[in-house]
Coordinates of C-alpha atoms in Angstrom, one line a residue:
X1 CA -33.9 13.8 -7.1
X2 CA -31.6 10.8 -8.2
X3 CA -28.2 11.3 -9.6
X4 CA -29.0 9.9 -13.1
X5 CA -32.3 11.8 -14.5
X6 CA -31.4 12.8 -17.4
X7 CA -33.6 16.2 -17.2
X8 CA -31.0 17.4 -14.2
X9 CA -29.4 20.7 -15.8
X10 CA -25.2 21.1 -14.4
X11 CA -24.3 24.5 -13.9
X12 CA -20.2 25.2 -14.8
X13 CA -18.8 24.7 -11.0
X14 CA -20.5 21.2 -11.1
X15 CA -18.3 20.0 -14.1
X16 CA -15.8 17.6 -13.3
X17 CA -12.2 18.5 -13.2
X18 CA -11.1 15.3 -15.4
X19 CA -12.4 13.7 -18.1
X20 CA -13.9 10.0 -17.2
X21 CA -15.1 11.5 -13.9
X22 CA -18.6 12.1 -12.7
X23 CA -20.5 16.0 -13.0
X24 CA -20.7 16.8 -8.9
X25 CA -24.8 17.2 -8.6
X26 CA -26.5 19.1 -5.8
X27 CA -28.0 15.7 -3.8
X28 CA -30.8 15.6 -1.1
X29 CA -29.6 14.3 2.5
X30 CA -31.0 10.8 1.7
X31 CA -28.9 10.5 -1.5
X32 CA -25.7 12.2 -0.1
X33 CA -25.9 9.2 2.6
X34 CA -26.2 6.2 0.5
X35 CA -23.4 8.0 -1.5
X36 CA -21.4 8.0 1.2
X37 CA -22.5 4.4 2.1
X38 CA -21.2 3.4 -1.4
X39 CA -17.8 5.2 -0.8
X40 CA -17.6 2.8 2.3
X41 CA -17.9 -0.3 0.7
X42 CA -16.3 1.0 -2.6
X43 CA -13.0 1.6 -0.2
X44 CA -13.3 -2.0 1.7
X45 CA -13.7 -3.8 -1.7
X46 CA -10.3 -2.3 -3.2
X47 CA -8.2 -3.6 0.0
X48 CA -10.3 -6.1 2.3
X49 CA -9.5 -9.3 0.3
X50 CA -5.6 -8.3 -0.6
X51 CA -5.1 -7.1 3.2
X52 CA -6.4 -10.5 4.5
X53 CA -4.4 -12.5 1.9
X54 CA -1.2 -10.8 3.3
X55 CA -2.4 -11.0 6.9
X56 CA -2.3 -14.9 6.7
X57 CA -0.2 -15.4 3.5
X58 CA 2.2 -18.1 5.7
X59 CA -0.9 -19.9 6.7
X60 CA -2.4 -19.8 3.0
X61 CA 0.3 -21.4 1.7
X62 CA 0.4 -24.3 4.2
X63 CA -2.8 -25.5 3.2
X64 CA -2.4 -24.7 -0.8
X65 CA 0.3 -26.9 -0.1
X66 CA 3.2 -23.9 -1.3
X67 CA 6.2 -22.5 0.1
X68 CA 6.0 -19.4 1.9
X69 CA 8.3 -17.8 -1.5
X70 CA 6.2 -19.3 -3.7
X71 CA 2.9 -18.3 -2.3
X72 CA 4.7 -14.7 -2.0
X73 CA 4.0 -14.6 -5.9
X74 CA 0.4 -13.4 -5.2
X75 CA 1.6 -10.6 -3.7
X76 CA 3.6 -9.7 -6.6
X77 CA 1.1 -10.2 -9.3
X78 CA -1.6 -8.2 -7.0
X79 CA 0.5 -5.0 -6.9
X80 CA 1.9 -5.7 -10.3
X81 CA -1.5 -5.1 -11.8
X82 CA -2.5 -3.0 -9.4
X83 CA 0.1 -0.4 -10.0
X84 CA -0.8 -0.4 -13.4
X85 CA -4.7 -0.6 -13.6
X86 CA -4.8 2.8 -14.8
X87 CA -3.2 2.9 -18.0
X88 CA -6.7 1.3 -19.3
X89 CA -9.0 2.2 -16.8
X90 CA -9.3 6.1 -16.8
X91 CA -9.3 6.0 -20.5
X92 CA -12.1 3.0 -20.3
X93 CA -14.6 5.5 -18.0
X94 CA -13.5 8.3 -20.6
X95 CA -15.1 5.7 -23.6
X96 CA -17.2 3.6 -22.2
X97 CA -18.3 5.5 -19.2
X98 CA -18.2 4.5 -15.4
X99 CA -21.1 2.1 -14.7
X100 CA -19.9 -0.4 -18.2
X101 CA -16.3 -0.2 -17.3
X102 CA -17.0 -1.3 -13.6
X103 CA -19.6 -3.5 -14.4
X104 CA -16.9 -5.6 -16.9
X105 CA -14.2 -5.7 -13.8
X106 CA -16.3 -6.7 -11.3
X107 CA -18.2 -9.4 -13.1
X108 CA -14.4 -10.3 -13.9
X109 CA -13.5 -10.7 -10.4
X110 CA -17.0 -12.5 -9.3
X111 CA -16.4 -14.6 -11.9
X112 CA -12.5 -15.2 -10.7
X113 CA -13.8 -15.8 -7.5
X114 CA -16.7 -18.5 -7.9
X115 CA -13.8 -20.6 -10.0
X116 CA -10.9 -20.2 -6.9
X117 CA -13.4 -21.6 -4.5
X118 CA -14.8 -24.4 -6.8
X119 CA -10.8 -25.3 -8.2
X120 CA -8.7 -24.1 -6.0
X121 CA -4.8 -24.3 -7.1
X122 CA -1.8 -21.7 -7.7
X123 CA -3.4 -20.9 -10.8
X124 CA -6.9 -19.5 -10.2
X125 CA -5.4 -18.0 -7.3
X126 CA -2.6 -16.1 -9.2
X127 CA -5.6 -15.2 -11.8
X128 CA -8.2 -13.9 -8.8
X129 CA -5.2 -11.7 -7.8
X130 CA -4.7 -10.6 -11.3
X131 CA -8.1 -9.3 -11.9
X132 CA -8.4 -8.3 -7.9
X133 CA -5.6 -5.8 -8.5
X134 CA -7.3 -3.8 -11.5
X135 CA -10.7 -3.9 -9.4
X136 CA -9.1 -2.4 -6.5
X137 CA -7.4 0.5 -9.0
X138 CA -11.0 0.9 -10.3
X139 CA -12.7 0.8 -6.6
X140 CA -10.4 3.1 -4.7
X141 CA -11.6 5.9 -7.8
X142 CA -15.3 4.7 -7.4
X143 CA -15.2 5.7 -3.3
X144 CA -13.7 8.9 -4.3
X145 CA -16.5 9.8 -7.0
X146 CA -18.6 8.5 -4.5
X147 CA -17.1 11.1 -1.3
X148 CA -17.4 13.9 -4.6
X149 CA -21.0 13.4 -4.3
X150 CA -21.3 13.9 -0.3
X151 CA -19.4 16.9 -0.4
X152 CA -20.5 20.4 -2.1
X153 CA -18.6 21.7 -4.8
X154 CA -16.5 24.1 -2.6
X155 CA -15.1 21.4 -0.8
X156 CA -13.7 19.2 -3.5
X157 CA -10.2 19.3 -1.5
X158 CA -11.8 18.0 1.2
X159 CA -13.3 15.2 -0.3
X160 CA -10.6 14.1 -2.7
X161 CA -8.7 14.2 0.8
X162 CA -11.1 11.3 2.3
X163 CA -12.2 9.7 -0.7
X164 CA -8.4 8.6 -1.6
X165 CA -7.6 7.8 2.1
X166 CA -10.5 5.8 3.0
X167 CA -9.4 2.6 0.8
X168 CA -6.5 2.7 3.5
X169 CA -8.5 2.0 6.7
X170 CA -9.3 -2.1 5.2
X171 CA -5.3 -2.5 5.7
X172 CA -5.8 -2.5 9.4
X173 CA -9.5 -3.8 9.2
X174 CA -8.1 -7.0 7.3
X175 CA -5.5 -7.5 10.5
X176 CA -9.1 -8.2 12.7
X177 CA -11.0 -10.3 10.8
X178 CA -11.5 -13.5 13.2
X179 CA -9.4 -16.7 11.5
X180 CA -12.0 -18.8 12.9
X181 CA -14.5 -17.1 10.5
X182 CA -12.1 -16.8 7.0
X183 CA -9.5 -20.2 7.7
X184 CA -12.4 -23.3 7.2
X185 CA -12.2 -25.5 4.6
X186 CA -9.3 -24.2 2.8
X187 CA -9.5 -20.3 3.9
X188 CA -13.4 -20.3 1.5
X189 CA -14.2 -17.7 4.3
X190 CA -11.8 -15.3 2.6
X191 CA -12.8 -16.0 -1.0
X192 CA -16.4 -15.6 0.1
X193 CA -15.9 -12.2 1.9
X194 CA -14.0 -11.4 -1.2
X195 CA -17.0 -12.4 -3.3
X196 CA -19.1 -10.5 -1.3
X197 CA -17.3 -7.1 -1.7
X198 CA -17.2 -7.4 -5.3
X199 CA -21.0 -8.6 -5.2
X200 CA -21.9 -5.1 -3.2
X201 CA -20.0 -2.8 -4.6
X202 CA -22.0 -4.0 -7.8
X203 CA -25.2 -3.8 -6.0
X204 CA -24.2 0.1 -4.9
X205 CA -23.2 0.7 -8.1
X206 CA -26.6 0.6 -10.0
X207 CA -28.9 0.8 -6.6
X208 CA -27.3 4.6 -6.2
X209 CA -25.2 5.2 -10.0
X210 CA -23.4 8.1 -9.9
X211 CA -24.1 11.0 -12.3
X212 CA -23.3 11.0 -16.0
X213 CA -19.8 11.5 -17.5
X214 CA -18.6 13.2 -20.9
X215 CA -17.9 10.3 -23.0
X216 CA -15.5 10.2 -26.1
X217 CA -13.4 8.7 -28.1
X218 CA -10.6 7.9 -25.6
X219 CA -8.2 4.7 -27.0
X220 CA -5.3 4.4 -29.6
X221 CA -3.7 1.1 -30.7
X222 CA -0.8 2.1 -29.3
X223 CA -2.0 2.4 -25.8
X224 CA -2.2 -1.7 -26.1
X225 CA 1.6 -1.9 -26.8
X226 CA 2.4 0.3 -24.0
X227 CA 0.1 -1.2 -21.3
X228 CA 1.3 -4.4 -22.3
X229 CA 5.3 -3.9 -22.2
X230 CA 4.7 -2.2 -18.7
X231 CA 2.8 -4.7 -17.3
X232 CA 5.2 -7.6 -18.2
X233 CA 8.0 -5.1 -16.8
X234 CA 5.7 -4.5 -13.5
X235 CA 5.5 -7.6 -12.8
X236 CA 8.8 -8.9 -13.2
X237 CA 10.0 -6.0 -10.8
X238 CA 7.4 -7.0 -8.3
X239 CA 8.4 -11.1 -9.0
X240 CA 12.1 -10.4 -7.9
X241 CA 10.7 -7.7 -5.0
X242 CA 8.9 -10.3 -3.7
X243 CA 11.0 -13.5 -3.9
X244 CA 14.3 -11.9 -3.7
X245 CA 14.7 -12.1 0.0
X246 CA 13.4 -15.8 0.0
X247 CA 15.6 -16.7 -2.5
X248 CA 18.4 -14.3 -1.7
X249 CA 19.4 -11.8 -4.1
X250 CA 22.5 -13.1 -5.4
X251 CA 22.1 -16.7 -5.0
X252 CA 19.5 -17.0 -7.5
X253 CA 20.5 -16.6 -11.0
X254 CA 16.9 -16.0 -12.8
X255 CA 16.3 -13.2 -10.0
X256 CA 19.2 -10.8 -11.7
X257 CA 18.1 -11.8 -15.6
X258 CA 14.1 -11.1 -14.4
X259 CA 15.3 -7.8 -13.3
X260 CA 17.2 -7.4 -16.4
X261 CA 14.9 -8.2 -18.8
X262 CA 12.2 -5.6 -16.9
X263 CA 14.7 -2.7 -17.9
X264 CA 14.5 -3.1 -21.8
X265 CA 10.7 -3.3 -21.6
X266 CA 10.0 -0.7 -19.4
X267 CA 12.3 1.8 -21.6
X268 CA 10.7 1.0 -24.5
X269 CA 7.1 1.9 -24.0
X270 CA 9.0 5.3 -22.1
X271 CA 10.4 5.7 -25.6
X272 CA 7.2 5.0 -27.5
X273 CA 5.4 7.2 -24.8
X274 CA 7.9 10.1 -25.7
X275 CA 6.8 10.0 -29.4
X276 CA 3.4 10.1 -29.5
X277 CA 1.6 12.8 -29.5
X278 CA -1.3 11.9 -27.3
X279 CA 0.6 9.5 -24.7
X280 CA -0.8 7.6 -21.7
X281 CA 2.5 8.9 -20.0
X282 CA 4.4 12.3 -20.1
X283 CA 7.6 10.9 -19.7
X284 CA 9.5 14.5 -19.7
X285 CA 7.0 15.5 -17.1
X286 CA 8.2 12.5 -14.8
X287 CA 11.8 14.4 -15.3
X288 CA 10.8 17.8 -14.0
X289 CA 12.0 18.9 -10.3
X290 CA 8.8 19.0 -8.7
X291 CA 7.5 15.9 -9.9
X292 CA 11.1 13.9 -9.2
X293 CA 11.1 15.4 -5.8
X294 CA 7.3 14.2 -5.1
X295 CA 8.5 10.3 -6.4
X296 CA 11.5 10.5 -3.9
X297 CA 9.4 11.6 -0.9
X298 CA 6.4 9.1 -1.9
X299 CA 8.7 6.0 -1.9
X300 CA 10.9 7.0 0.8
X301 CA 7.8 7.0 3.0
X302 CA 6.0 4.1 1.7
X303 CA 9.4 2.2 2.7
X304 CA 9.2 3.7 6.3
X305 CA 5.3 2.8 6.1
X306 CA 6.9 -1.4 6.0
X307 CA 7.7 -0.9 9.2
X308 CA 4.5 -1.7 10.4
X309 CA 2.9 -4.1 8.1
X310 CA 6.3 -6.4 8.1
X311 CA 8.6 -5.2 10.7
X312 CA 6.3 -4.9 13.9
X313 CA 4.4 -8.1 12.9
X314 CA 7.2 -9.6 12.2
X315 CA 7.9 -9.2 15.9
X316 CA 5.5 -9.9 17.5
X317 CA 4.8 -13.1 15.0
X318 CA 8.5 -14.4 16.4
X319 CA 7.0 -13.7 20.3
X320 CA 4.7 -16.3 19.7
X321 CA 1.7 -14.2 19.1
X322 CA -1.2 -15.5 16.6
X323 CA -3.5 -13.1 14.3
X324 CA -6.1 -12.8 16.6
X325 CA -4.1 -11.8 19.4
X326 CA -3.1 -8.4 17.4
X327 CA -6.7 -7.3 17.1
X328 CA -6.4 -4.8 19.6
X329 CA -3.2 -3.2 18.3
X330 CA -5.0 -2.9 14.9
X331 CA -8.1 -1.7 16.3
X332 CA -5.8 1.4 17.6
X333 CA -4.3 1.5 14.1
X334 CA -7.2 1.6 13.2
X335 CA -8.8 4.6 15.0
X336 CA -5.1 6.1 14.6
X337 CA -5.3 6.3 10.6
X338 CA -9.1 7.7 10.7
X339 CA -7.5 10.7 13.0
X340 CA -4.9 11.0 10.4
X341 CA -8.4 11.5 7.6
X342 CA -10.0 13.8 10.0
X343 CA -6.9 16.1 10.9
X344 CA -6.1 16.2 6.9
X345 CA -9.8 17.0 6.2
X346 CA -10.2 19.9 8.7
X347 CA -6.5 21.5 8.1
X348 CA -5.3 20.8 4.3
X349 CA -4.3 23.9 3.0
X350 CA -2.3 24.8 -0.5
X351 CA 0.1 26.7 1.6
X352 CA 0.5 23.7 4.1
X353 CA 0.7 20.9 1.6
X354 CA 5.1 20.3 2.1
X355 CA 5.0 21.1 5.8
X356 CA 2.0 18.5 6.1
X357 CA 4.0 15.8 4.4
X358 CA 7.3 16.7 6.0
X359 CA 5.2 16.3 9.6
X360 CA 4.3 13.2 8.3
X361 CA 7.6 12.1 7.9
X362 CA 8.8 13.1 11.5
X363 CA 5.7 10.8 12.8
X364 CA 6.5 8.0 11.1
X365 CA 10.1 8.4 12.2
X366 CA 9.3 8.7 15.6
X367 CA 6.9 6.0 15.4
X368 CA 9.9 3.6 14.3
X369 CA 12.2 4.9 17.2
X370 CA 10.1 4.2 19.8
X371 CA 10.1 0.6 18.6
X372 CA 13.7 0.0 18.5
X373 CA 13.6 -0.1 21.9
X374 CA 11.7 -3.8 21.5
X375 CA 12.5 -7.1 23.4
X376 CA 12.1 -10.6 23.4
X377 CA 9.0 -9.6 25.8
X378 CA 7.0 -6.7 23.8
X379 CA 3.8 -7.7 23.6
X380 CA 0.9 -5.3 21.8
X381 CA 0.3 -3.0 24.5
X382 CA 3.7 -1.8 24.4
X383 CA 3.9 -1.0 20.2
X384 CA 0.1 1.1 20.5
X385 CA 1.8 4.3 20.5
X386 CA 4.1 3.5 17.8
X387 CA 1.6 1.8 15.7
X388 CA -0.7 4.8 16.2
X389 CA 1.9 7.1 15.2
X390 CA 2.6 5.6 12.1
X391 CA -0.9 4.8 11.2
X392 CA -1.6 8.5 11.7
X393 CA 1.9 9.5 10.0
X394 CA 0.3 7.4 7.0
X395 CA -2.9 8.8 6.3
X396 CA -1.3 12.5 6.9
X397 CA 0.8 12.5 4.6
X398 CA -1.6 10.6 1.6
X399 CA -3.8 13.6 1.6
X400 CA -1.5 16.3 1.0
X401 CA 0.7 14.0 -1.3
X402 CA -2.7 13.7 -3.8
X403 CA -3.2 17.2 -3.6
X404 CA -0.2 17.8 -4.1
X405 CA -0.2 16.2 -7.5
X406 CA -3.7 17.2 -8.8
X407 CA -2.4 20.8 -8.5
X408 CA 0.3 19.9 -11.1
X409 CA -2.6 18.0 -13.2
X410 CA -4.8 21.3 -12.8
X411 CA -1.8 23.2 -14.3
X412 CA -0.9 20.9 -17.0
X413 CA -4.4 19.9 -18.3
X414 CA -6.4 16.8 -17.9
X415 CA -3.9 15.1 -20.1
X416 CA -1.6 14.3 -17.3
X417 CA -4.2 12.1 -15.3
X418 CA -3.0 9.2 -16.2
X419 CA 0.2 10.1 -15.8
X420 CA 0.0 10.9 -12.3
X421 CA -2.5 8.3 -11.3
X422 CA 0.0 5.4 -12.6
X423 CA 2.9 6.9 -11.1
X424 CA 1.1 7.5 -7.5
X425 CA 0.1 4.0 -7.8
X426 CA 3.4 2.7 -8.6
X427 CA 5.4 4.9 -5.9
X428 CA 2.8 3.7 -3.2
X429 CA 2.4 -0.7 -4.3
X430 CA 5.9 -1.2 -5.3
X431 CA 6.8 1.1 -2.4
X432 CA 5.5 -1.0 0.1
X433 CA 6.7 -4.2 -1.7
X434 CA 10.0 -2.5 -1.9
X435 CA 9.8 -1.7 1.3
X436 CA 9.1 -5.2 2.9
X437 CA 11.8 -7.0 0.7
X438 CA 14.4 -4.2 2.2
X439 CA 13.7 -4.3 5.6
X440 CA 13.2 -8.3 5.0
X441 CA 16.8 -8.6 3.8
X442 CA 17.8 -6.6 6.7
X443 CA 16.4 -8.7 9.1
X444 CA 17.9 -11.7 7.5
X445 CA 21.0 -10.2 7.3
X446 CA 21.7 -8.6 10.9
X447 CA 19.9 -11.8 12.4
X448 CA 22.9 -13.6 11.3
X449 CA 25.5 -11.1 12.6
X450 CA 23.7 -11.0 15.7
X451 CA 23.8 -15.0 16.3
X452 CA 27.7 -15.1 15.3
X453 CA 28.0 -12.2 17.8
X454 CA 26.3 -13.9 20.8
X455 CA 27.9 -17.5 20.2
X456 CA 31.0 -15.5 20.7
X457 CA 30.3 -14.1 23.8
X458 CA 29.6 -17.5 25.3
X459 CA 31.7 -20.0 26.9
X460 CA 30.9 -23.0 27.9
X461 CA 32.8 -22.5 31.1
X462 CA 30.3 -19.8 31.7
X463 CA 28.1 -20.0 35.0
X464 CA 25.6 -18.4 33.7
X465 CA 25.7 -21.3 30.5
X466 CA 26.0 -23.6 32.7
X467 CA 23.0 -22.5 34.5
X468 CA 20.8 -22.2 31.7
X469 CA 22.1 -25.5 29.8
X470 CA 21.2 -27.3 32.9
X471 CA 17.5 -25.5 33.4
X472 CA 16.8 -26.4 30.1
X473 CA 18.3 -30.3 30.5
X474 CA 16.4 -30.2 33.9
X475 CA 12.9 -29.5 31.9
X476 CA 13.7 -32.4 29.6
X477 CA 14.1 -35.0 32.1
X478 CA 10.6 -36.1 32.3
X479 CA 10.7 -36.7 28.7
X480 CA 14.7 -37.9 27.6
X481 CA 16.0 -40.6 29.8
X482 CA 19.6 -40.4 28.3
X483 CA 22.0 -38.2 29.9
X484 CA 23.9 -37.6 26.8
X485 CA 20.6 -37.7 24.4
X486 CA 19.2 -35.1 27.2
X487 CA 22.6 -32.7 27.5
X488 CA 22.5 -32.4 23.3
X489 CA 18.7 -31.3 23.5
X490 CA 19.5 -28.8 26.1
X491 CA 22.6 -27.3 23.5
X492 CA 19.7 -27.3 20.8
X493 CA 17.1 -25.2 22.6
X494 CA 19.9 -22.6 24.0
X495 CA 20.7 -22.1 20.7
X496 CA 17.0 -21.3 19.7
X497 CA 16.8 -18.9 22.2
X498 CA 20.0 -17.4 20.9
X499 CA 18.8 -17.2 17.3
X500 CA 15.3 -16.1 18.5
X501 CA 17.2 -13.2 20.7
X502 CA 19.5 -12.7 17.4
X503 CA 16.4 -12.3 15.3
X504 CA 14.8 -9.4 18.2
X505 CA 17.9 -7.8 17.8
X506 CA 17.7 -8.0 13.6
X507 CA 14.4 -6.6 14.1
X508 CA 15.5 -3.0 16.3
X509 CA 17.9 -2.9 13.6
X510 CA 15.1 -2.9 10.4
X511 CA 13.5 -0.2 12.9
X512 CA 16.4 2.2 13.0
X513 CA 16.7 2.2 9.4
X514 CA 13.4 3.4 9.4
X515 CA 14.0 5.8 11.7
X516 CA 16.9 7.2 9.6
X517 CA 14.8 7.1 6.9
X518 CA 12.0 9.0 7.7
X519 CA 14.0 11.4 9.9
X520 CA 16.1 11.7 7.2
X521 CA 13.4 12.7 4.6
X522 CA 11.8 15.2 7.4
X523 CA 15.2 17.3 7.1
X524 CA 15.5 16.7 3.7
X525 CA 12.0 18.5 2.8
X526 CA 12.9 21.1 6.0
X527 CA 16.1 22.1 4.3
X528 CA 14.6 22.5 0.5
X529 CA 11.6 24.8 1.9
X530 CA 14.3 26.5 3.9
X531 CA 16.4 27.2 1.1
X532 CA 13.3 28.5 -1.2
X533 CA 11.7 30.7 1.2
X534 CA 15.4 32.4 1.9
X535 CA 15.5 32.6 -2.1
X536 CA 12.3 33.6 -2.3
X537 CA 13.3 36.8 0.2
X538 CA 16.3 37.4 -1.4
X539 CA 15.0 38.1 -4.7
X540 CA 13.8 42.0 -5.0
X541 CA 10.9 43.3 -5.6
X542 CA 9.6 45.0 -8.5
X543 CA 7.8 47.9 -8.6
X544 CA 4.9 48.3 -11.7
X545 CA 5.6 51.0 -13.8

């Protein structure tokens, strides 16, 4: 039996909970296998290419001829469309079904591929990253339909659980691609395996299609004005997330009127959202409790999360330590975030859903203590528990963060899907982005407190500068002839050192603002189920008449 014959007769329990998604079919082995095949490379084709581009984004932009800020702006477009993919796309399956949608976005992204490798420039880049971040909101669905299909029906949980954390194991993967296999001839490797992801996720898509959906009319014309006044807004948030820290904050003029202008936009398509009567966003449901507590706790996280795709790369970047070099510490990651899946998968529970994510939260923190203990000398081997704990800490607290929102969809109506889906989206890309440009400007800022601090503490009467002015002017002989020529050099590389030890220093300090962070959240959500459950006891209990 295939998924798409037509005579196939769904019982009630094999209806989809949503509209736009798939009926959940009883499969044979061989099917449920090539299903879960296509929920594979479904997941590496939403995150592969972007993780890679942000692996080597300082390289990238050396040989596009950029600045490192300006080549920063992919970033921001990426996870500007990204976040807001959804607005069209779940009401696009609902229309047009899965298979039509998904075959227009990723002939849009072969397409914006095949013309960055034949011309490429800052343009067709920014335009391949564009279209790469609504294909990676419409993949990271596809690998869940596709786990749905894997599963039986009793075990939805379970598979919503995997399906929505799988798209997170290509971060890690991305960190161990080989350079000498993706840099070549203007980093073509990368558009290629980009190319080819989009080109199999295709093939997967009609050589094992997923059952049918219930189409209908799903569009309004208003849906047009609101995706359009939240996507400027989105991405002049992610612009001035992204450049902020490169241009610093309140040096830059255009920085504080792009942020400004985002504000009027993004309140009115709220306002427009408010009045309608079918909206693509319940903006009085983003006001309720639950739901405000639920977007505190999913940034608040994501920003710890920075820790270890800026903070302990960062480090280890400044040691002196290329790309490849970090494979094994992503590798651990790596097997680190599929434990996180596993333990998830085999303990989720309704009733453990908050102390799930506040364990999550106590992880990560601990994760980001352990490295604020870091040195001028920490190499890999000493960040692979930390690292493990926060790749764990990650995908333990995705799990019961979705399920924690499809339980408030279930109770609302399928009305809310959108809703949610755009606002997870949003907390977790412009989390992370968020996330970077704090601890970034963190760095920045403690690297120079640290530098004033240590020229301080030196005199140049000092044995010990002494010593080390004349090792370093001893080194340099060979090469400088002139005594005076030679003594300045020697000045010059001690103060390298300095700023590099200044900038190891800046770095503990982004770690234990982590560390607060997530601690701090881990209490917060300890005390609030604390408080409830001693409500909960306190109030009497009534006996039926």
């Amino acid at each position: 039996m295939t998924a798409a014959r037509s005579e196939y007769r769904f019982s009630p329990e094999e209806k989809p909970l949503f509209p736009g998604a798939p009926y959940s079919a009883r499969h044979t082995r061989r099917n449920r296998v090539l299903y879960a095949v296509s929920a594979g490379v479904m997941a590496l084709g939403s995150g592969l290419g972007n993780g890679m581009i942000t692996a080597n984004l300082t390289s990238i932009s050396g040989d596009m001829g950029l600045y490192v800020a300006e080549a920063n702006l992919l970033l921001a477009v990426y996870v500007a469309f990204n976040a807001t993919a959804n607005l069209m796309l779940v009401k696009a399956r609902v229309q047009f079904g899965i298979t039509a949608t998904m075959h227009v976005v990723l002939g849009a992204l072969m397409l914006a591929q095949i013309i960055q490798i034949l011309h490429p420039s800052l343009g067709t880049a920014i335009l391949a990253r564009a279209i790469s971040g609504i294909a990676a909101g419409g993949l990271t669905t596809l690998s869940l339909y596709n786990i749905f299909q894997v599963f039986p029906v009793k075990m939805r949980p379970i598979a919503a659980v995997v399906g929505f954390s799988l798209p997170q194991l290509a971060v890690p993967l991305a960190r161990m691609f080989p350079l000498s296999a993706i840099a070549p001839m203007g980093w073509q490797g990368l558009h290629m395996v980009e190319f080819a992801l989009a080109l199999g996720a295709w093939a997967m898509l009609n050589l094992i299609p997923l059952p049918p959906v219930e189409r209908g009319k799903a569009f309004e014309p208003l849906d047009a004005v609101t995706a359009v006044l939240v996507i400027t807004a989105m991405l002049l948030i992610c612009t001035v997330l992204s450049l902020g820290r490169f241009y610093w904050w309140t040096d830059a003029a255009w920085l504080g009127w792009a942020l400004a202008a985002s504000i009027p936009l993004l309140g009115l398509a709220l306002l427009i959202e408010d009045k309608r009567a079918r909206p693509l966003l319940w903006v009085r449901w983003y006001g309720t409790s639950d739901i405000l507590f639920f977007m505190l706790i999913a940034v608040v996280v994501r920003l710890g999360l920075s820790e270890q795709t800026y903070a302990a790369v960062g480090l280890l970047t400044l040691g002196g330590l290329t790309s490849d070099q970090l494979h094994p510490l992503f590798a651990t990651v790596f097997v680190a975030m599929a434990a996180g899946i596993a333990t998830v998968a085999l303990t989720l529970k309704a009733e453990r859903i908050v102390t799930m994510i506040m364990a999550a939260a106590f992880i990560i923190g601990l994760g980001a203590w352990l490295d604020t203990h870091s040195t001028s000398l920490t190499r890999p081997p000493e960040l692979y528990l930390s690292q493990a704990l926060l790749g764990f800490g990650t995908t333990l607290f995705l799990g019961p963060a979705l399920m924690f929102g499809i339980g408030h969809i279930i109770k609302r109506g399928p009305n809310y899907l959108v809703s949610f889906v755009v606002l997870f989206s949003t907390t977790q890309n412009v989390g992370g982005l968020a996330g970077s440009a704090l601890l970034g400007s963190i760095q920045v800022m403690r690297t120079r407190v640290h530098s004033e601090r240590l020229a301080e503490a030196i005199s140049t009467g000092d044995p010990a500068f002494i010593e080390r002015v004349g090792g370093y002017a001893q080194q340099l002989a060979p090469r400088i002839g002139d005594p005076i020529a030679r003594s300045q050099q020697a000045n010059a590389l001690l103060g390298q050192a300095l700023n590099g030890q200044a900038s190891v220093l800046a770095f503990n300090d982004a770690f234990w603002v982590v560390t607060v962070i997530a601690f701090g959240i881990g209490i917060f959500i300890a005390g609030v189920t604390l408080r409830d459950r001693l409500r909960n006891r306190s109030v009497p209990t009534q006996v039926p008449a």
